[in-house]
Amino acid sequence: MQVQEITGDDVLLDVRNLETHFFSEGSVTRAVGGVSFQVRKGETLGVVGESGCGKSVTSLSILRLLPKLTARTVGGEVRFRGRDLLKLSEGEMRKIRGDKIAMIFQDPMTSLNPVYTVGRQIAEAVEIHTGASRTEALAKAEEMLRLVRIADPERRVKNYPHEMSGGMRQRAMIAMALACSPELLIADEPTTALDVTIQAQILRLIVDLKERTGTAVMFITHDLGVVAETCQRVIVMYAGRIVEQASAVDLFARPMHPYTKALMRSVPDRRRGKERRLPEIPGIVPSLREAVIGCSFAPRCPRATKVCREKTPVLEEQGQDHAVACWHAHEVVSA
Ligand SMILES: Nc1ncnc2c1ncn2[C@@H]1O[C@H](COP(=O)(O)OP(=O)(O)O)[C@@H](O)[C@H]1O
Ligand SMILES: [Mg+2]
């Protein structure tokens, strides 16, 4: 059975067979190789996988923020409330960005401009997207800084980004992203660069704001511990494809793909109170320059057999809302 599609009004984002390539002198990198998933209204979807597996390129493809000269989405659809974003004009797309879909990054300076005060930047986003007056927008900026729990917001609106700490800048970026009440927030490793205590605070903040505003969140991270704490559903990516998708509860209780299992073994052990990484998965993510024959995880997989090296497994439903792309899924779950 193929993967069941969720249809109906609760689907906010519906990505189908998304394919994005990078082009450089004579070679093509298949960064995203046919990815399909959905984000439902108000839910938090986790996107996990090792560095280089296509998480960021997937989100940049959705928002059409890829480098124009080297990258191109060559196939698929990105339906947001039924409209294919890939078909919109640049002007229409600008209205979607920030207004309907906002994005936060690992490095807040990707979004914050160093030469303007934080308050002015948030206010400007509010003015553009909501048509509020300058005074209303500045009041909104202050309110947003208060909402993301920045102390002394009436003073902080006048700060330049460099006058804030890393954690505070991250909060300011979240404030800016949420100022126009987007329906979808894409958070790409928003806490990776921060120390562990601040990370936990920022995560809590995103979860609280999400609960308060009903914004759906696509949470990209390489940390499965973060997913366990924040997400309802999860997709696991490997080498530009989705290898497993399930509810978070089911994924942790019953991981089926050998790659997901290996990722779970390498979750940092926080219970010991320090960032201790368990043994990493041996081997490296394959080059995306050659077309994959068979399963791209096969060279690193302890269970790989002949069929894995010859035929590419497709994502198949294995139970209620749990799909996996592995020829040996059932053996893995019982192992
Ligand atoms: N600017 C770029 N130029 C060329 N290739 C890139 C670029 N950015 C990403 N890629 C390719 O796309 C793949 C996926 O990258 P990315 O989505 O950033 O991974 P992730 O976010 O999962 O760490 C990388 O392995 C790399 O091959
Ligand atoms: Mg990334």
mmCIF file with all atom_site columns, C-alpha atoms in Angstrom, residues 165-238:
data_model
loop_
_atom_site.group_PDB
_atom_site.id
_atom_site.type_symbol
_atom_site.label_atom_id
_atom_site.label_alt_id
_atom_site.label_comp_id
_atom_site.label_asym_id
_atom_site.label_entity_id
_atom_site.label_seq_id
_atom_site.pdbx_PDB_ins_code
_atom_site.Cartn_x
_atom_site.Cartn_y
_atom_site.Cartn_z
_atom_site.occupancy
_atom_site.B_iso_or_equiv
_atom_site.pdbx_formal_charge
_atom_site.auth_seq_id
_atom_site.auth_comp_id
_atom_site.auth_asym_id
_atom_site.auth_atom_id
_atom_site.pdbx_PDB_model_num
ATOM 1  C CA . SER A 1 165 ? 23.211 38.622 23.497 1.00 0.00 ? 165 SER A CA 1
ATOM 2  C CA . GLY A 1 166 ? 22.929 35.607 21.163 1.00 0.00 ? 166 GLY A CA 1
ATOM 3  C CA . GLY A 1 167 ? 19.906 34.231 23.013 1.00 0.00 ? 167 GLY A CA 1
ATOM 4  C CA . MET A 1 168 ? 18.207 37.625 23.005 1.00 0.00 ? 168 MET A CA 1
ATOM 5  C CA . ARG A 1 169 ? 18.800 38.055 19.266 1.00 0.00 ? 169 ARG A CA 1
ATOM 6  C CA . GLN A 1 170 ? 17.228 34.637 18.738 1.00 0.00 ? 170 GLN A CA 1
ATOM 7  C CA . ARG A 1 171 ? 14.178 35.804 20.703 1.00 0.00 ? 171 ARG A CA 1
ATOM 8  C CA . ALA A 1 172 ? 14.040 39.031 18.693 1.00 0.00 ? 172 ALA A CA 1
ATOM 9  C CA . MET A 1 173 ? 14.077 37.016 15.467 1.00 0.00 ? 173 MET A CA 1
ATOM 10 C CA . ILE A 1 174 ? 11.215 34.862 16.782 1.00 0.00 ? 174 ILE A CA 1
ATOM 11 C CA . ALA A 1 175 ? 9.356  38.047 17.732 1.00 0.00 ? 175 ALA A CA 1
ATOM 12 C CA . MET A 1 176 ? 9.797  39.366 14.203 1.00 0.00 ? 176 MET A CA 1
ATOM 13 C CA . ALA A 1 177 ? 8.719  36.047 12.654 1.00 0.00 ? 177 ALA A CA 1
ATOM 14 C CA . LEU A 1 178 ? 5.568  35.899 14.765 1.00 0.00 ? 178 LEU A CA 1
ATOM 15 C CA . ALA A 1 179 ? 4.660  39.600 14.636 1.00 0.00 ? 179 ALA A CA 1
ATOM 16 C CA . CYS A 1 180 ? 2.368  39.110 11.629 1.00 0.00 ? 180 CYS A CA 1
ATOM 17 C CA . SER A 1 181 ? 0.749  35.937 13.047 1.00 0.00 ? 181 SER A CA 1
ATOM 18 C CA . PRO A 1 182 ? 1.913  33.561 10.302 1.00 0.00 ? 182 PRO A CA 1
ATOM 19 C CA . GLU A 1 183 ? -0.036 30.345 9.766  1.00 0.00 ? 183 GLU A CA 1
ATOM 20 C CA . LEU A 1 184 ? 3.192  28.407 9.401  1.00 0.00 ? 184 LEU A CA 1
ATOM 21 C CA . LEU A 1 185 ? 6.525  28.956 11.090 1.00 0.00 ? 185 LEU A CA 1
ATOM 22 C CA . ILE A 1 186 ? 9.534  27.146 9.642  1.00 0.00 ? 186 ILE A CA 1
ATOM 23 C CA . ALA A 1 187 ? 12.233 26.903 12.292 1.00 0.00 ? 187 ALA A CA 1
ATOM 24 C CA . ASP A 1 188 ? 15.539 25.671 10.863 1.00 0.00 ? 188 ASP A CA 1
ATOM 25 C CA . GLU A 1 189 ? 17.820 24.549 13.721 1.00 0.00 ? 189 GLU A CA 1
ATOM 26 C CA . PRO A 1 190 ? 16.873 27.673 15.686 1.00 0.00 ? 190 PRO A CA 1
ATOM 27 C CA . THR A 1 191 ? 18.707 26.637 18.843 1.00 0.00 ? 191 THR A CA 1
ATOM 28 C CA . THR A 1 192 ? 21.736 24.778 17.521 1.00 0.00 ? 192 THR A CA 1
ATOM 29 C CA . ALA A 1 193 ? 24.193 27.638 18.037 1.00 0.00 ? 193 ALA A CA 1
ATOM 30 C CA . LEU A 1 194 ? 23.063 28.403 21.587 1.00 0.00 ? 194 LEU A CA 1
ATOM 31 C CA . ASP A 1 195 ? 24.245 26.923 24.871 1.00 0.00 ? 195 ASP A CA 1
ATOM 32 C CA . VAL A 1 196 ? 22.144 24.175 26.417 1.00 0.00 ? 196 VAL A CA 1
ATOM 33 C CA . THR A 1 197 ? 20.275 26.287 29.006 1.00 0.00 ? 197 THR A CA 1
ATOM 34 C CA . ILE A 1 198 ? 19.329 28.987 26.490 1.00 0.00 ? 198 ILE A CA 1
ATOM 35 C CA . GLN A 1 199 ? 18.384 26.267 23.991 1.00 0.00 ? 199 GLN A CA 1
ATOM 36 C CA . ALA A 1 200 ? 15.866 24.839 26.431 1.00 0.00 ? 200 ALA A CA 1
ATOM 37 C CA . GLN A 1 201 ? 14.405 28.307 27.108 1.00 0.00 ? 201 GLN A CA 1
ATOM 38 C CA . ILE A 1 202 ? 14.016 29.115 23.412 1.00 0.00 ? 202 ILE A CA 1
ATOM 39 C CA . LEU A 1 203 ? 12.403 25.739 22.724 1.00 0.00 ? 203 LEU A CA 1
ATOM 40 C CA . ARG A 1 204 ? 9.921  26.255 25.542 1.00 0.00 ? 204 ARG A CA 1
ATOM 41 C CA . LEU A 1 205 ? 9.208  29.698 24.156 1.00 0.00 ? 205 LEU A CA 1
ATOM 42 C CA . ILE A 1 206 ? 8.445  28.378 20.659 1.00 0.00 ? 206 ILE A CA 1
ATOM 43 C CA . VAL A 1 207 ? 6.173  25.690 22.096 1.00 0.00 ? 207 VAL A CA 1
ATOM 44 C CA . ASP A 1 208 ? 4.339  28.235 24.326 1.00 0.00 ? 208 ASP A CA 1
ATOM 45 C CA . LEU A 1 209 ? 3.870  30.732 21.496 1.00 0.00 ? 209 LEU A CA 1
ATOM 46 C CA . LYS A 1 210 ? 2.671  28.003 19.200 1.00 0.00 ? 210 LYS A CA 1
ATOM 47 C CA . GLU A 1 211 ? 0.077  26.899 21.737 1.00 0.00 ? 211 GLU A CA 1
ATOM 48 C CA . ARG A 1 212 ? -1.055 30.466 22.249 1.00 0.00 ? 212 ARG A CA 1
ATOM 49 C CA . THR A 1 213 ? -1.272 31.472 18.587 1.00 0.00 ? 213 THR A CA 1
ATOM 50 C CA . GLY A 1 214 ? -2.193 28.169 16.901 1.00 0.00 ? 214 GLY A CA 1
ATOM 51 C CA . THR A 1 215 ? 0.601  28.617 14.331 1.00 0.00 ? 215 THR A CA 1
ATOM 52 C CA . ALA A 1 216 ? 1.720  25.376 12.705 1.00 0.00 ? 216 ALA A CA 1
ATOM 53 C CA . VAL A 1 217 ? 5.452  24.763 13.032 1.00 0.00 ? 217 VAL A CA 1
ATOM 54 C CA . MET A 1 218 ? 7.864  22.867 10.835 1.00 0.00 ? 218 MET A CA 1
ATOM 55 C CA . PHE A 1 219 ? 10.735 22.205 13.203 1.00 0.00 ? 219 PHE A CA 1
ATOM 56 C CA . ILE A 1 220 ? 13.998 21.268 11.534 1.00 0.00 ? 220 ILE A CA 1
ATOM 57 C CA . THR A 1 221 ? 16.646 19.776 13.772 1.00 0.00 ? 221 THR A CA 1
ATOM 58 C CA . HIS A 1 222 ? 19.301 17.088 13.881 1.00 0.00 ? 222 HIS A CA 1
ATOM 59 C CA . ASP A 1 223 ? 18.443 16.493 17.550 1.00 0.00 ? 223 ASP A CA 1
ATOM 60 C CA . LEU A 1 224 ? 15.819 13.804 18.174 1.00 0.00 ? 224 LEU A CA 1
ATOM 61 C CA . GLY A 1 225 ? 15.652 14.840 21.835 1.00 0.00 ? 225 GLY A CA 1
ATOM 62 C CA . VAL A 1 226 ? 14.227 18.187 20.712 1.00 0.00 ? 226 VAL A CA 1
ATOM 63 C CA . VAL A 1 227 ? 11.701 16.397 18.508 1.00 0.00 ? 227 VAL A CA 1
ATOM 64 C CA . ALA A 1 228 ? 10.532 14.221 21.395 1.00 0.00 ? 228 ALA A CA 1
ATOM 65 C CA . GLU A 1 229 ? 9.868  17.346 23.443 1.00 0.00 ? 229 GLU A CA 1
ATOM 66 C CA . THR A 1 230 ? 8.159  19.466 20.798 1.00 0.00 ? 230 THR A CA 1
ATOM 67 C CA . CYS A 1 231 ? 6.660  17.584 17.836 1.00 0.00 ? 231 CYS A CA 1
ATOM 68 C CA . GLN A 1 232 ? 3.444  15.681 17.107 1.00 0.00 ? 232 GLN A CA 1
ATOM 69 C CA . ARG A 1 233 ? 4.626  14.154 13.864 1.00 0.00 ? 233 ARG A CA 1
ATOM 70 C CA . VAL A 1 234 ? 8.091  13.546 12.447 1.00 0.00 ? 234 VAL A CA 1
ATOM 71 C CA . ILE A 1 235 ? 9.696  12.988 9.082  1.00 0.00 ? 235 ILE A CA 1
ATOM 72 C CA . VAL A 1 236 ? 13.159 11.462 8.929  1.00 0.00 ? 236 VAL A CA 1
ATOM 73 C CA . MET A 1 237 ? 15.290 12.480 5.943  1.00 0.00 ? 237 MET A CA 1
ATOM 74 C CA . TYR A 1 238 ? 18.308 10.745 4.502  1.00 0.00 ? 238 TYR A CA 1
#
